Tab-separated table of C-alpha atoms in Angstrom:
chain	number	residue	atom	x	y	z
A	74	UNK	CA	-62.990	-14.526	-2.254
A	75	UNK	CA	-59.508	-14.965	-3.316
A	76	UNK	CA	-57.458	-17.018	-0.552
A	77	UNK	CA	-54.509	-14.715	-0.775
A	78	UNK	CA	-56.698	-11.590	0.150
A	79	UNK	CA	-58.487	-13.508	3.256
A	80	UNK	CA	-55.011	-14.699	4.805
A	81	UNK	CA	-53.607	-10.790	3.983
A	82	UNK	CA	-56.609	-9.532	5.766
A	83	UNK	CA	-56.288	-11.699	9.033
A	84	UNK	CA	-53.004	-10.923	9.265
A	85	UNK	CA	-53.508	-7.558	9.071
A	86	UNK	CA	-56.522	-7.964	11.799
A	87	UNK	CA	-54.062	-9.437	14.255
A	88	UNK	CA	-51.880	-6.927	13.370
A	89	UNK	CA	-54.605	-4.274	14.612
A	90	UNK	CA	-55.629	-6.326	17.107
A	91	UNK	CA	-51.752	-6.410	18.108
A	92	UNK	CA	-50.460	-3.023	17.806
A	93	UNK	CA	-52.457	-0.987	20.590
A	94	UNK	CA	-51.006	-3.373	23.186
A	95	UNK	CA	-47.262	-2.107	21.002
A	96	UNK	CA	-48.287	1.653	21.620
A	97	UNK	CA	-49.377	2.059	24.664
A	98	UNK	CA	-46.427	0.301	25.687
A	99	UNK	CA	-43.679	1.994	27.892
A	100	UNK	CA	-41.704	-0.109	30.068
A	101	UNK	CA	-43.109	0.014	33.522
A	102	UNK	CA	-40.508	2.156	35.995
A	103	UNK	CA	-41.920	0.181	38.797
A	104	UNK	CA	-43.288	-3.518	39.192
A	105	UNK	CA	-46.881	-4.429	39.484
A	106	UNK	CA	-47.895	-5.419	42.988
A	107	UNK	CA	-47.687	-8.819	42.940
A	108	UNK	CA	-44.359	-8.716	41.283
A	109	UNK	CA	-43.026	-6.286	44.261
A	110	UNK	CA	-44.726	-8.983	47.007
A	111	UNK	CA	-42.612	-11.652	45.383
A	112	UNK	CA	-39.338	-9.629	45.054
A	113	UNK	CA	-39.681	-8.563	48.958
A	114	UNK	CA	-40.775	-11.707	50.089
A	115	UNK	CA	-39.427	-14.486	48.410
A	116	UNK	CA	-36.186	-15.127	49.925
A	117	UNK	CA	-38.092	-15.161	53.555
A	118	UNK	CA	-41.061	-16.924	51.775
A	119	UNK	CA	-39.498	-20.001	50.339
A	120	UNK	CA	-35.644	-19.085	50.677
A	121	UNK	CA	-34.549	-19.645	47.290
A	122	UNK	CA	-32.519	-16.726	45.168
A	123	UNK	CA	-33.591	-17.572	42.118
A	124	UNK	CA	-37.073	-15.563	42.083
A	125	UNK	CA	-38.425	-17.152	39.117
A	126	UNK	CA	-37.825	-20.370	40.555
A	127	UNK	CA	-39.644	-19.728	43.669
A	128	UNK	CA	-43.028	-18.688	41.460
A	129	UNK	CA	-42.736	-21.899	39.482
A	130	UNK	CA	-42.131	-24.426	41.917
A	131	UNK	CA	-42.965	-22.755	44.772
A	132	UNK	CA	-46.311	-20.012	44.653
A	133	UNK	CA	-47.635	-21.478	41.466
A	134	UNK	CA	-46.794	-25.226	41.735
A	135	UNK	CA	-50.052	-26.272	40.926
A	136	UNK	CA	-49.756	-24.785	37.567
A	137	UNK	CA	-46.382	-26.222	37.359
A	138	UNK	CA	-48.483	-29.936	38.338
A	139	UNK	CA	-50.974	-28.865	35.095
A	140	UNK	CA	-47.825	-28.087	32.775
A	141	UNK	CA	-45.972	-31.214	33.997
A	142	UNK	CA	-49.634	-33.214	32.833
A	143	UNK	CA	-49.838	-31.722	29.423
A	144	UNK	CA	-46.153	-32.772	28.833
A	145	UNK	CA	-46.832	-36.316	30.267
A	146	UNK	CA	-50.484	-36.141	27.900
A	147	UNK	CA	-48.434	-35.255	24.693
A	148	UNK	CA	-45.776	-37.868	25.103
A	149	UNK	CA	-48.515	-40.603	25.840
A	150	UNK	CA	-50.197	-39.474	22.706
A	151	UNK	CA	-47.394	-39.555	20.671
A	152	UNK	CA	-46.497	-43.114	22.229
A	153	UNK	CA	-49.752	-44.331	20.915
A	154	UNK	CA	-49.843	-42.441	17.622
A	155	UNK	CA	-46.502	-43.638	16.441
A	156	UNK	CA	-45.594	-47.487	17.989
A	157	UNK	CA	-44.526	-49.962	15.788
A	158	UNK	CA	-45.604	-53.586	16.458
A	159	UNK	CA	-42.884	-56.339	16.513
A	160	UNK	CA	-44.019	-57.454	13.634
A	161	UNK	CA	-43.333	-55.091	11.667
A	162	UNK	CA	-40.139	-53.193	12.403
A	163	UNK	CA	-37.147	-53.601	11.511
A	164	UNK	CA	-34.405	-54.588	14.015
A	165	UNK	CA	-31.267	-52.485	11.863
A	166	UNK	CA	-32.628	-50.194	9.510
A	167	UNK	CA	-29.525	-48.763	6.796
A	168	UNK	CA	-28.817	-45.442	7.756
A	169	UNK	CA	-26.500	-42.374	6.391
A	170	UNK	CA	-23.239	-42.928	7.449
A	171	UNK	CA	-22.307	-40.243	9.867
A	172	UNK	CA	-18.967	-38.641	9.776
A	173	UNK	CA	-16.106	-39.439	11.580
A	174	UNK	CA	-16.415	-35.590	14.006
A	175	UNK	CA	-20.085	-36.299	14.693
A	176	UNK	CA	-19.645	-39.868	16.086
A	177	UNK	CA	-16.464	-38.879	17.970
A	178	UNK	CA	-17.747	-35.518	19.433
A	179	UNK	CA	-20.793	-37.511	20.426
A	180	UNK	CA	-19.393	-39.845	22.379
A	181	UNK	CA	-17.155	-36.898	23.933
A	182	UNK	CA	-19.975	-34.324	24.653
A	183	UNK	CA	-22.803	-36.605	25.657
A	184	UNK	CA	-21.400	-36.943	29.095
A	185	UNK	CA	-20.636	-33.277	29.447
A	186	UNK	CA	-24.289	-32.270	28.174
A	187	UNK	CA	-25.957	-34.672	30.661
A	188	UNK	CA	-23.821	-33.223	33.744
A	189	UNK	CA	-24.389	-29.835	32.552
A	190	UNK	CA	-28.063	-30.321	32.746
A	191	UNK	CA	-27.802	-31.907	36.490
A	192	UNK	CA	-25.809	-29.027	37.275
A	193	UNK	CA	-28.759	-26.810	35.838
A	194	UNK	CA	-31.327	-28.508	37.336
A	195	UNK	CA	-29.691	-29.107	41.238
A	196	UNK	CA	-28.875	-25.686	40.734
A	197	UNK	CA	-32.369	-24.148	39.789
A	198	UNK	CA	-33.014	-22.382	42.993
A	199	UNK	CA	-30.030	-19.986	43.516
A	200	UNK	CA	-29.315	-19.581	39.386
A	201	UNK	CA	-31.185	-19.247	36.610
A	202	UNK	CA	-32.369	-22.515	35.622
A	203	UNK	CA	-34.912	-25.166	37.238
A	204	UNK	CA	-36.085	-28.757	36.533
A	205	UNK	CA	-37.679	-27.559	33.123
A	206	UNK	CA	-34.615	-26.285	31.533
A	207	UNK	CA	-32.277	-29.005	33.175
A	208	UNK	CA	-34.477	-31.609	31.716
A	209	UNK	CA	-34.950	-30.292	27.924
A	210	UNK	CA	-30.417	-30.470	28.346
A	211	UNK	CA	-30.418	-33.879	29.244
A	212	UNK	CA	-32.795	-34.669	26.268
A	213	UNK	CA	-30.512	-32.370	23.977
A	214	UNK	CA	-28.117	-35.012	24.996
A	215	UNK	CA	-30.152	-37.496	24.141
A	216	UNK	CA	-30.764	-36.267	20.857
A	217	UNK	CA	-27.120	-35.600	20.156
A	218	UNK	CA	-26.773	-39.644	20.564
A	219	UNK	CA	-29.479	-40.397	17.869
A	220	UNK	CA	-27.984	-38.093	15.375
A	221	UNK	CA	-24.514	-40.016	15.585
A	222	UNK	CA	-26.439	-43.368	15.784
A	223	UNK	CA	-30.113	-43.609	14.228
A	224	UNK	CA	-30.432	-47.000	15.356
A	225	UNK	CA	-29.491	-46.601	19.152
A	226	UNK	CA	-31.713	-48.303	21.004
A	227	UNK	CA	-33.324	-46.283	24.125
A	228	UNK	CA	-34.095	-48.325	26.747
A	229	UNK	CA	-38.322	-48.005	27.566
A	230	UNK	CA	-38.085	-49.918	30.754
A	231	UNK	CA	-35.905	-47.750	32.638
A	232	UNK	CA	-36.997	-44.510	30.813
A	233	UNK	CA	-40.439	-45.470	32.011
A	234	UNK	CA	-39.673	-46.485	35.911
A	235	UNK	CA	-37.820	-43.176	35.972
A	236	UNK	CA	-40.498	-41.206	34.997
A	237	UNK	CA	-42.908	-42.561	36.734
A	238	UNK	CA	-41.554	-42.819	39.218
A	239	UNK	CA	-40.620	-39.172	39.469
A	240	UNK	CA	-43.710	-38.240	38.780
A	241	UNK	CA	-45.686	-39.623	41.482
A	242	UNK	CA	-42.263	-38.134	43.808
A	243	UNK	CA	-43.369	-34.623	42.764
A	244	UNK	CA	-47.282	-35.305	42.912
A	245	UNK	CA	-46.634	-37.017	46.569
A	246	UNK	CA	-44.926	-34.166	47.854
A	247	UNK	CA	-47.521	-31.925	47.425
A	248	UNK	CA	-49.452	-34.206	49.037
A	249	UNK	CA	-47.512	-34.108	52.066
A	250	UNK	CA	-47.392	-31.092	52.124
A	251	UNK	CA	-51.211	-30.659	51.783
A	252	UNK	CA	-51.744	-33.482	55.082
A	253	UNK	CA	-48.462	-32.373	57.800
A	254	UNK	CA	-47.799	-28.910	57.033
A	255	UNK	CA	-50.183	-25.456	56.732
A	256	UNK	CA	-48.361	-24.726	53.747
A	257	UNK	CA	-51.142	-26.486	51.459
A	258	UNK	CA	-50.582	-27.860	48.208
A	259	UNK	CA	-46.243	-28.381	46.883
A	260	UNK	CA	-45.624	-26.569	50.346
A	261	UNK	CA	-41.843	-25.589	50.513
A	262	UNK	CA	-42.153	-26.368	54.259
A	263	UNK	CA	-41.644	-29.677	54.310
A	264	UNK	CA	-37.717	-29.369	55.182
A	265	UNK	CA	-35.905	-26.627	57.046
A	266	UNK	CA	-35.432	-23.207	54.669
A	267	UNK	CA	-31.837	-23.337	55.258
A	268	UNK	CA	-29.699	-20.037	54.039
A	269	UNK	CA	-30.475	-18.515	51.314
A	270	UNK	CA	-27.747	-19.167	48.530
A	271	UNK	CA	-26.550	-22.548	49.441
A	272	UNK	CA	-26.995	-25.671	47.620
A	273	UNK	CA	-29.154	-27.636	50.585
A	274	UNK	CA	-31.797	-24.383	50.923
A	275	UNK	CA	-34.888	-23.845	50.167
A	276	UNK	CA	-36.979	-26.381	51.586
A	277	UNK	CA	-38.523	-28.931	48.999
A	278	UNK	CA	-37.456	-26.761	46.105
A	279	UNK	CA	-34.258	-28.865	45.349
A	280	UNK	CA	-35.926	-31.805	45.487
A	281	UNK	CA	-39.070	-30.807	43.329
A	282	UNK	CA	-36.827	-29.096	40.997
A	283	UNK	CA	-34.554	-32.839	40.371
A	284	UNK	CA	-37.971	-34.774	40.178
A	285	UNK	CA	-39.381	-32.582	37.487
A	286	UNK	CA	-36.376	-32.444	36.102
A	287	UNK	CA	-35.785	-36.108	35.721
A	288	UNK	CA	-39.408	-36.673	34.585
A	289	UNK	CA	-38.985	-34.001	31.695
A	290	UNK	CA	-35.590	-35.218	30.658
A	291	UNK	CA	-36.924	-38.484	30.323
A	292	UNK	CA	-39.928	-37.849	28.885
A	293	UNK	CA	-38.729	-35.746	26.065
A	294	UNK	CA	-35.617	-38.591	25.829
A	295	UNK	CA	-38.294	-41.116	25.282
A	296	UNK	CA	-40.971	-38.540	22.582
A	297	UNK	CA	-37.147	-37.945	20.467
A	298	UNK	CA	-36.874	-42.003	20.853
A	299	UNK	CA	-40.397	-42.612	19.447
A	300	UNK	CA	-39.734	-40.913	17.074
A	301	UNK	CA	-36.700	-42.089	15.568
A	302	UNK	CA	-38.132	-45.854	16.257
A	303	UNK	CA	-41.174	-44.868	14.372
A	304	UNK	CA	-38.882	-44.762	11.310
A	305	UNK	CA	-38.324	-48.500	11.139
A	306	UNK	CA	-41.676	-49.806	10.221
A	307	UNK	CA	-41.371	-51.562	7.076
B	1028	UNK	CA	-30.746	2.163	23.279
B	1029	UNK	CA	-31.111	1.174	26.882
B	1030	UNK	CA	-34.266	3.477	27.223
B	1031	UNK	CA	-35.939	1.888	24.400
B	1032	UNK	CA	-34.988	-1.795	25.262
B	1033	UNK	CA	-38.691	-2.674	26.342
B	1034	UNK	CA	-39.938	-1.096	22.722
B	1035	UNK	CA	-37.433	-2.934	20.574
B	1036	UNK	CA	-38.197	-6.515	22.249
B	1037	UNK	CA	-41.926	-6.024	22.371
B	1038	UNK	CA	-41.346	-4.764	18.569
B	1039	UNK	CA	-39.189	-7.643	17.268
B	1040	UNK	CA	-42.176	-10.115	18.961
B	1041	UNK	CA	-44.630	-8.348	16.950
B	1042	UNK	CA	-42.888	-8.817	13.830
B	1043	UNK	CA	-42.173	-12.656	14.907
B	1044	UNK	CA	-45.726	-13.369	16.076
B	1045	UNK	CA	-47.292	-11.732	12.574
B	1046	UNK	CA	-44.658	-13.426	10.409
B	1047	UNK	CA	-45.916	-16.613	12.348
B	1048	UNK	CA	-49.401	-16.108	11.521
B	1049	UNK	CA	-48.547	-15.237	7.869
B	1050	UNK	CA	-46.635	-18.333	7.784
B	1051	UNK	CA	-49.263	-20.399	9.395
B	1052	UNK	CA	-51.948	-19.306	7.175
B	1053	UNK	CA	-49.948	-19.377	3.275
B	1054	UNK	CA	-47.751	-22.395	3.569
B	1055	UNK	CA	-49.275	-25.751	1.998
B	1056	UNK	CA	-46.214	-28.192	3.124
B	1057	UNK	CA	-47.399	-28.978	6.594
B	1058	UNK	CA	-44.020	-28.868	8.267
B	1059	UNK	CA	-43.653	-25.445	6.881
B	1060	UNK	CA	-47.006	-24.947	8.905
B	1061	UNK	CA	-45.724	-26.415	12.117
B	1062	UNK	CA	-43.265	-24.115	11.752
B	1063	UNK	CA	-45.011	-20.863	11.606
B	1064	UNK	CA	-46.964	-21.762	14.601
B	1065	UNK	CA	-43.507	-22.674	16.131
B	1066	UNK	CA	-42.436	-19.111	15.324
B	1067	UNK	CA	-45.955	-17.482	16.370
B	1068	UNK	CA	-45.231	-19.133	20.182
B	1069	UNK	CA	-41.892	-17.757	20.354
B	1070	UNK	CA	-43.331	-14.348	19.052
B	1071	UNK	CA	-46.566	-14.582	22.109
B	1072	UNK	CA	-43.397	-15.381	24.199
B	1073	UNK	CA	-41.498	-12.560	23.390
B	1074	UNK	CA	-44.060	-9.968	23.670
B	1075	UNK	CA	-45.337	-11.871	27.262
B	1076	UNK	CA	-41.276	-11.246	28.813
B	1077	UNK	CA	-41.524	-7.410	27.150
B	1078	UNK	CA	-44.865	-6.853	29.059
B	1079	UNK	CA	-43.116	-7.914	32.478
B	1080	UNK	CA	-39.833	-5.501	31.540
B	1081	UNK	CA	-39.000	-2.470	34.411
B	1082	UNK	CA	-36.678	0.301	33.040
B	1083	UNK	CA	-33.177	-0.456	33.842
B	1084	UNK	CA	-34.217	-3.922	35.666
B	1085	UNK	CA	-32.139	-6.584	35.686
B	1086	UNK	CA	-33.266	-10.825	36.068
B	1087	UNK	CA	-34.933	-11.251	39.547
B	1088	UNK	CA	-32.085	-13.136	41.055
B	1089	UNK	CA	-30.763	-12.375	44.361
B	1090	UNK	CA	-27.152	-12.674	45.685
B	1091	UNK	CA	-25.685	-14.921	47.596
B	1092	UNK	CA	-26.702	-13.138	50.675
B	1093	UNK	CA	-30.385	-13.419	49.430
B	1094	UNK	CA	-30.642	-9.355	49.112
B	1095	UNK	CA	-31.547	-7.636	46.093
B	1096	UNK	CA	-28.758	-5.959	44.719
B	1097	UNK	CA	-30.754	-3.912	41.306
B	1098	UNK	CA	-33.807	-3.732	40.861
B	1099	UNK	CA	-35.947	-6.152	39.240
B	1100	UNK	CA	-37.902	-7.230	35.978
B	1101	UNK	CA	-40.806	-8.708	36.977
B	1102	UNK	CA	-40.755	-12.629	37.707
B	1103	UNK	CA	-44.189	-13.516	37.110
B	1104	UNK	CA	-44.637	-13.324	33.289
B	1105	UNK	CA	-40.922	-14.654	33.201
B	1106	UNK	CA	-42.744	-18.204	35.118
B	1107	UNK	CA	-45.611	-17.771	33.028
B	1108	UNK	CA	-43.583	-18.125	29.404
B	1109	UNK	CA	-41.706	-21.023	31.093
B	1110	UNK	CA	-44.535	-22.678	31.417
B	1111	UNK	CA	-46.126	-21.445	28.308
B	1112	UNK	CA	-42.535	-22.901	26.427
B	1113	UNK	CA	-43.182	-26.188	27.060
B	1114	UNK	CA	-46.352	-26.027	26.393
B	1115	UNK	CA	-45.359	-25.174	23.280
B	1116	UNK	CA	-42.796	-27.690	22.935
B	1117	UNK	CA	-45.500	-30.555	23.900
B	1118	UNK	CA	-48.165	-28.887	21.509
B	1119	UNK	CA	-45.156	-29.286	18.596
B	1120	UNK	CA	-44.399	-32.383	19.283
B	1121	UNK	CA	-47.762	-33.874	18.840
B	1122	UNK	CA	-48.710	-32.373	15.801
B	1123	UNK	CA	-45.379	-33.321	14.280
B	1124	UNK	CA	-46.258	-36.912	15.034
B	1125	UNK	CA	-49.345	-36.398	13.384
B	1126	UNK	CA	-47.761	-35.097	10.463
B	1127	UNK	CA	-45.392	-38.093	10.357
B	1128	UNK	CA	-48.903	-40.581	10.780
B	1129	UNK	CA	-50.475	-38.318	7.624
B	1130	UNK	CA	-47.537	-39.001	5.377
B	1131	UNK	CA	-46.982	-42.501	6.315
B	1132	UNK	CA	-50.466	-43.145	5.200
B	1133	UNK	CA	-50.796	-40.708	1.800
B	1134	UNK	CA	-46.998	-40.184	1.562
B	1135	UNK	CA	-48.232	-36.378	0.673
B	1136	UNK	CA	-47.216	-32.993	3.084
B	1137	UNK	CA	-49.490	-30.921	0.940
B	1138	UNK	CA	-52.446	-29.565	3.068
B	1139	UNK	CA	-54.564	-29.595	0.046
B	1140	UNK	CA	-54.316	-33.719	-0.564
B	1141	UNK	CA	-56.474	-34.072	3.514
B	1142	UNK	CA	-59.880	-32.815	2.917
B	1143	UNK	CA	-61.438	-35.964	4.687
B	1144	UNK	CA	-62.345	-33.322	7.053
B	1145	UNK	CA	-63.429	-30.855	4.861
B	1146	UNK	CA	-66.885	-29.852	4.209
């Protein structure tokens, strides 16, 4: 059959498949049960204001655990896919020259970007934001860099203590939290709740929230570093 | 407009998530490809925060005092697209590298110049 007609007619299947979920639609007046057990109990639950926050990090961390593996899975895979021997690379590869407002505003607004996205991600449990978001600024940072200079080099070593290092941070306090409290698994009871709204609240949130934070900044710094280094094989 | 906010989101993720597809399913360049899927995700997205919508709800943040001042949106599909972004995100990545492996070896984006897979 003609290739055209087969890609019209799946599209028009998901369409269908699509469009009762569009009619019946209405805009709940009310939230759904477990959304009203969060909203009434979060700030006594885990003490954080930011109520999004306190279902990522805090009531499902362990999904927040399986998303921070994918990420770390992707980057590995992309580590392997695209490295580039010593042998064959090229120390200074001949790039564009970049104008004069994208080297200076570079140098200017990396620093501002990175401190914006420690502000974000300190930050994550009384305003909208988290380690997620904080650490995809950071990056954004990062990436600003290699657009003014291609041949920037990132350094792996610290990149990869970092996130490691983070990593097992974030893994070992759930574990703690597992063996000394009744919490169970990324308990938010490993330090005192605090009050709600201040910086130093909120248990193990802040802390979780600058580990994951860190590991995602970096690890997106270093997949945006592959690539660019990718481009000097000869 | 404010009574049919829910309706207009959910309606402009539809239209993202099936110009996705369409995109995903026509283009030959395979960048072009990434980015229909790219645009399907944000579409999914979309429709996942319109599901979660309450009429006149505002984001589930608390004041300072910790008390709810309006009342909410709910939080839960709001985490779940979080994580579901950078999913996404880690999904594109990795296919762009393979896209960058495919050229390096045929020096060809065309879809139809792989059929080493094809049977």
């Amino acid at each position: 059959m003609d290739k055209k007609f087969m890609v019209a007619l799946l599209v028009a299947a998901m369409a269908v498949i699509l469009f009762p979920l569009f009619q019946s639609f209405e805009g709940g007046t009310q939230l759904s049960e477990l959304g009203q057990y969060y909203t009434q109990n979060g700030v006594s639950d885990t003490g954080a204001t930011n109520l999004v926050a306190s279902v990522v990090v805090t009531y499902r961390g362990l999904d927040t655990l399986g998303e921070v593996t994918i990420l770390f899975l992707a980057a590995s895979i992309i580590s392997f896919f695209l490295s580039v021997s010593k042998d064959d690379r090229i120390e200074n590869r001949t790039v564009m020259s970049v104008t004069e407002i994208l080297s200076t505003a570079s140098q200017t607004l990396v620093p501002i970007i990175v401190l914006v996205g420690a502000y974000i991600l300190v930050n994550g449990h009384l305003t909208p934001g988290g380690g997620f978001q904080g650490g995809a600024i950071i990056a954004s940072g990062t990436l600003l860099m290699f657009l003014a200079n291609p041949n920037h080099k990132l350094n792996h070593t610290i990149i990869h203590v970092i996130e490691s290092t983070s990593g097992i941070a974030f893994v070992a306090i759930g574990v703690i939290g597992v063996l000394m409290m009744d919490g169970g698994f990324l308990s938010n009871k490993l330090f005192d709740l605090g009050t709600p709204g201040e910086v130093i609240s909120a248990g193990a949130m802040p802390l979780i929230n600058i580990f994951l934070g860190l590991k995602v900044g970096t690890e997106l710094s270093n997949v945006l570093g592959i690539f660019v280094e990718s481009q000097n094989e000869k | 407009m404010d009574q049919y906010l829910g309706q207009v989101v959910m309606a402009i993720g539809f239209i993202l998530a099936i110009l996705g597809l369409y995109g995903l399913l026509s283009q030959k360049n395979m960048i072009k490809m990434i980015l229909g899927f790219s645009i399907f995700t944000t579409g999914v997205n979309i429709i996942m925060v319109a599901i979660g919508y309450v009429k006149g709800g505002t984001a589930p943040i608390l004041d300072a005092e910790g008390n709810a001042v309006a009342k909410f949106v709910d939080p839960v599909p709001q985490a779940l697209v979080l994580t579901s972004i950078v999913i996404g995100l880690g999904v594109t990545a990795m296919m762009l590298a393979y896209v960058m492996k495919l050229y390096q070896d045929k020096k060809s984006l065309n879809i139809n110049d792989y059929k080493d897979l094809k049977w």
